[in-house]
């Protein structure tokens, strides 16, 4: 009797350990995916970093264009070109007028993108992930119980002589 009690205790302990390890496994998987430093958080941070890198590159190119324009402003030829394009002339220059006015090509303003900033996923709290893990563990244990229960009934109905115990084929001698 004592041996039978000990084996049942060992079986119950094993089942609890299995449930505990299933819980830990599910929690680790959920924490790896949805935690504060999980894959989804890192992916959203990488997208935001790429977006900020693109914006920084656009600003750097804009600064370079403005520096080139500043260098041109420091030369006297630039002012002459601007004055002539606006219709001014120097003393003694002969001015010819045409039917079509000249079109001044001004540099297009930087096409500032109106892209929305990437929303950063901050991750789920560990207690919420533990609760979800517990629920999934209980649900999976319930499914295993149902499967074994109904699978046992099918084997009982399959034998016309009556239910077959798993101890019937055991050699007791």
mmCIF file of C-alpha atoms in Angstrom:
data_model
loop_
_atom_site.group_PDB
_atom_site.id
_atom_site.type_symbol
_atom_site.label_atom_id
_atom_site.label_comp_id
_atom_site.label_asym_id
_atom_site.label_seq_id
_atom_site.Cartn_x
_atom_site.Cartn_y
_atom_site.Cartn_z
ATOM 1 C CA UNK A 1 0.000 0.000 0.000
ATOM 2 C CA UNK A 2 2.834 2.343 0.854
ATOM 3 C CA UNK A 3 4.539 1.703 -2.465
ATOM 4 C CA UNK A 4 1.342 2.392 -4.377
ATOM 5 C CA UNK A 5 0.902 5.655 -2.447
ATOM 6 C CA UNK A 6 4.492 6.658 -3.166
ATOM 7 C CA UNK A 7 4.133 5.993 -6.894
ATOM 8 C CA UNK A 8 0.948 8.082 -7.017
ATOM 9 C CA UNK A 9 2.749 10.867 -5.183
ATOM 10 C CA UNK A 10 5.634 10.642 -7.612
ATOM 11 C CA UNK A 11 3.213 10.716 -10.535
ATOM 12 C CA UNK A 12 1.437 13.779 -9.162
ATOM 13 C CA UNK A 13 4.776 15.466 -8.509
ATOM 14 C CA UNK A 14 5.910 14.686 -12.048
ATOM 15 C CA UNK A 15 2.714 16.150 -13.457
ATOM 16 C CA UNK A 16 3.198 19.309 -11.410
ATOM 17 C CA UNK A 17 6.793 19.617 -12.597
ATOM 18 C CA UNK A 18 5.684 19.141 -16.185
ATOM 19 C CA UNK A 19 3.034 21.835 -15.752
ATOM 20 C CA UNK A 20 5.613 24.119 -14.155
ATOM 21 C CA UNK A 21 8.054 23.621 -17.032
ATOM 22 C CA UNK A 22 5.291 24.195 -19.582
ATOM 23 C CA UNK A 23 4.414 27.413 -17.749
ATOM 24 C CA UNK A 24 8.069 28.546 -17.711
ATOM 25 C CA UNK A 25 8.510 27.668 -21.391
ATOM 26 C CA UNK A 26 5.395 29.591 -22.445
ATOM 27 C CA UNK A 27 6.423 32.546 -20.272
ATOM 28 C CA UNK A 28 9.917 32.631 -21.820
ATOM 29 C CA UNK A 29 8.490 32.525 -25.340
ATOM 30 C CA UNK A 30 5.968 35.296 -24.590
ATOM 31 C CA UNK A 31 8.572 37.409 -22.810
ATOM 32 C CA UNK A 32 10.990 36.981 -25.728
ATOM 33 C CA UNK A 33 8.371 38.161 -28.184
ATOM 34 C CA UNK A 34 6.268 40.681 -26.267
ATOM 35 C CA UNK A 35 8.380 41.761 -23.257
ATOM 36 C CA UNK A 36 9.863 45.206 -22.685
ATOM 37 C CA UNK A 37 13.066 44.127 -24.441
ATOM 38 C CA UNK A 38 11.462 41.556 -26.749
ATOM 39 C CA UNK A 39 11.633 41.106 -30.488
ATOM 40 C CA UNK A 40 8.639 43.327 -31.249
ATOM 41 C CA UNK A 41 10.056 46.187 -29.191
ATOM 42 C CA UNK A 42 13.441 45.871 -30.881
ATOM 43 C CA UNK A 43 11.840 45.743 -34.324
ATOM 44 C CA UNK A 44 9.816 48.924 -33.701
ATOM 45 C CA UNK A 45 12.892 50.676 -32.290
ATOM 46 C CA UNK A 46 14.890 49.671 -35.385
ATOM 47 C CA UNK A 47 12.178 51.070 -37.672
ATOM 48 C CA UNK A 48 12.166 54.350 -35.729
ATOM 49 C CA UNK A 49 15.980 54.495 -35.875
ATOM 50 C CA UNK A 50 15.917 53.959 -39.657
ATOM 51 C CA UNK A 51 13.347 56.726 -40.009
ATOM 52 C CA UNK A 52 15.448 59.117 -37.911
ATOM 53 C CA UNK A 53 18.553 58.212 -39.930
ATOM 54 C CA UNK A 54 16.713 59.096 -43.150
ATOM 55 C CA UNK A 55 15.599 62.428 -41.674
ATOM 56 C CA UNK A 56 19.131 63.175 -40.479
ATOM 57 C CA UNK A 57 20.503 62.418 -43.953
ATOM 58 C CA UNK A 58 17.929 64.765 -45.530
ATOM 59 C CA UNK A 59 18.881 67.523 -43.089
ATOM 60 C CA UNK A 60 22.580 66.958 -43.767
ATOM 61 C CA UNK A 61 22.003 67.302 -47.518
ATOM 62 C CA UNK A 62 19.942 70.446 -46.938
ATOM 63 C CA UNK A 63 22.742 71.940 -44.837
ATOM 64 C CA UNK A 64 25.260 71.155 -47.587
ATOM 65 C CA UNK A 65 23.058 72.885 -50.176
ATOM 66 C CA UNK A 66 22.727 75.956 -47.943
ATOM 67 C CA UNK A 67 26.495 76.075 -47.393
ATOM 68 C CA UNK A 68 27.065 75.960 -51.159
ATOM 69 C CA UNK A 69 24.542 78.761 -51.621
ATOM 70 C CA UNK A 70 26.320 80.794 -48.910
ATOM 71 C CA UNK A 71 29.646 80.316 -50.697
ATOM 72 C CA UNK A 72 28.051 81.539 -53.942
ATOM 73 C CA UNK A 73 26.624 84.612 -52.202
ATOM 74 C CA UNK A 74 30.126 85.651 -51.194
ATOM 75 C CA UNK A 75 31.147 85.974 -54.864
ATOM 76 C CA UNK A 76 30.340 89.153 -56.825
ATOM 77 C CA UNK A 77 29.303 87.232 -59.941
ATOM 78 C CA UNK A 78 26.388 85.755 -58.057
ATOM 79 C CA UNK A 79 24.941 89.209 -57.340
ATOM 80 C CA UNK A 80 25.379 90.183 -60.961
ATOM 81 C CA UNK A 81 23.502 87.084 -62.072
ATOM 82 C CA UNK A 82 20.693 87.729 -59.596
ATOM 83 C CA UNK A 83 20.443 91.411 -60.581
ATOM 84 C CA UNK A 84 20.300 90.555 -64.273
ATOM 85 C CA UNK A 85 17.688 87.879 -63.664
ATOM 86 C CA UNK A 86 15.557 90.456 -61.818
ATOM 87 C CA UNK A 87 15.803 92.935 -64.711
ATOM 88 C CA UNK A 88 18.490 95.273 -63.367
ATOM 89 C CA UNK A 89 21.465 96.313 -65.428
ATOM 90 C CA UNK A 90 24.807 98.062 -64.994
ATOM 91 C CA UNK A 91 25.538 101.550 -66.110
ATOM 92 C CA UNK A 92 26.455 101.458 -69.765
ATOM 93 C CA UNK A 93 24.973 98.052 -70.528
ATOM 94 C CA UNK A 94 22.657 97.737 -73.492
ATOM 95 C CA UNK A 95 19.379 96.135 -72.482
ATOM 96 C CA UNK A 96 17.354 94.120 -74.943
ATOM 97 C CA UNK A 97 13.717 93.369 -74.186
ATOM 98 C CA UNK A 98 12.021 90.242 -75.447
ATOM 99 C CA UNK A 99 8.373 89.349 -75.647
ATOM 100 C CA UNK A 100 8.594 86.479 -73.157
ATOM 101 C CA UNK A 101 9.897 87.330 -69.720
ATOM 102 C CA UNK A 102 12.688 85.206 -68.317
ATOM 103 C CA UNK A 103 11.654 82.634 -65.779
ATOM 104 C CA UNK A 104 13.733 82.500 -62.663
ATOM 105 C CA UNK A 105 14.395 79.016 -61.490
ATOM 106 C CA UNK A 106 14.475 79.095 -57.766
ATOM 107 C CA UNK A 107 15.731 76.093 -55.881
ATOM 108 C CA UNK A 108 12.815 73.956 -54.830
ATOM 109 C CA UNK A 109 12.324 73.868 -51.111
ATOM 110 C CA UNK A 110 13.218 70.561 -49.582
ATOM 111 C CA UNK A 111 10.374 68.213 -49.987
ATOM 112 C CA UNK A 112 9.721 67.721 -46.326
ATOM 113 C CA UNK A 113 8.104 64.381 -45.941
ATOM 114 C CA UNK A 114 5.007 64.285 -43.932
ATOM 115 C CA UNK A 115 5.569 60.719 -42.877
ATOM 116 C CA UNK A 116 4.189 59.853 -39.532
ATOM 117 C CA UNK A 117 6.672 58.857 -36.871
ATOM 118 C CA UNK A 118 6.821 55.142 -36.302
ATOM 119 C CA UNK A 119 4.913 54.166 -33.190
ATOM 120 C CA UNK A 120 7.215 52.437 -30.762
ATOM 121 C CA UNK A 121 5.840 49.302 -29.122
ATOM 122 C CA UNK A 122 6.867 49.426 -25.487
ATOM 123 C CA UNK A 123 6.178 45.801 -24.628
ATOM 124 C CA UNK A 124 3.907 44.081 -22.142
ATOM 125 C CA UNK A 125 4.499 43.854 -18.414
ATOM 126 C CA UNK A 126 5.926 40.638 -17.012
ATOM 127 C CA UNK A 127 2.936 40.054 -14.713
ATOM 128 C CA UNK A 128 0.581 40.168 -17.698
ATOM 129 C CA UNK A 129 2.748 37.728 -19.627
ATOM 130 C CA UNK A 130 2.875 35.439 -16.567
ATOM 131 C CA UNK A 131 -0.910 35.554 -16.308
ATOM 132 C CA UNK A 132 -1.283 34.691 -19.990
ATOM 133 C CA UNK A 133 1.257 31.884 -19.568
ATOM 134 C CA UNK A 134 -0.682 30.509 -16.631
ATOM 135 C CA UNK A 135 -3.927 30.621 -18.604
ATOM 136 C CA UNK A 136 -2.318 28.842 -21.565
ATOM 137 C CA UNK A 137 -0.801 26.224 -19.259
ATOM 138 C CA UNK A 138 -4.150 25.513 -17.581
ATOM 139 C CA UNK A 139 -5.850 25.392 -20.978
ATOM 140 C CA UNK A 140 -3.251 22.962 -22.373
ATOM 141 C CA UNK A 141 -3.536 20.755 -19.241
ATOM 142 C CA UNK A 142 -7.316 20.733 -19.662
ATOM 143 C CA UNK A 143 -6.951 19.745 -23.323
ATOM 144 C CA UNK A 144 -4.580 16.914 -22.424
ATOM 145 C CA UNK A 145 -7.021 15.737 -19.772
ATOM 146 C CA UNK A 146 -9.918 15.767 -22.250
ATOM 147 C CA UNK A 147 -7.924 13.975 -24.925
ATOM 148 C CA UNK A 148 -6.834 11.251 -22.518
ATOM 149 C CA UNK A 149 -10.307 10.932 -21.045
ATOM 150 C CA UNK A 150 -12.034 10.501 -24.405
ATOM 151 C CA UNK A 151 -9.218 8.367 -25.828
ATOM 152 C CA UNK A 152 -9.628 6.047 -22.818
ATOM 153 C CA UNK A 153 -13.353 5.755 -23.461
ATOM 154 C CA UNK A 154 -12.756 4.797 -27.078
ATOM 155 C CA UNK A 155 -10.427 1.984 -26.058
ATOM 156 C CA UNK A 156 -12.928 0.781 -23.433
ATOM 157 C CA UNK A 157 -15.687 0.561 -26.044
ATOM 158 C CA UNK A 158 -13.348 -1.193 -28.450
ATOM 159 C CA UNK A 159 -12.985 -4.174 -26.074
ATOM 160 C CA UNK A 160 -16.187 -6.188 -25.771
ATOM 161 C CA UNK A 161 -14.907 -8.179 -22.799
ATOM 162 C CA UNK A 162 -14.814 -5.081 -20.677
ATOM 163 C CA UNK A 163 -12.285 -2.410 -19.863
ATOM 164 C CA UNK A 164 -8.663 -3.408 -20.037
ATOM 165 C CA UNK A 165 -6.492 -2.140 -17.235
ATOM 166 C CA UNK A 166 -2.941 -1.152 -17.895
ATOM 167 C CA UNK A 167 -1.926 -3.516 -15.100
ATOM 168 C CA UNK A 168 -3.542 -6.606 -16.719
ATOM 169 C CA UNK A 169 -0.457 -7.411 -18.780
ATOM 170 C CA UNK A 170 1.908 -6.932 -15.863
ATOM 171 C CA UNK A 171 3.707 -10.009 -14.561
ATOM 172 C CA UNK A 172 2.974 -10.159 -10.820
ATOM 173 C CA UNK A 173 5.070 -13.250 -10.092
#
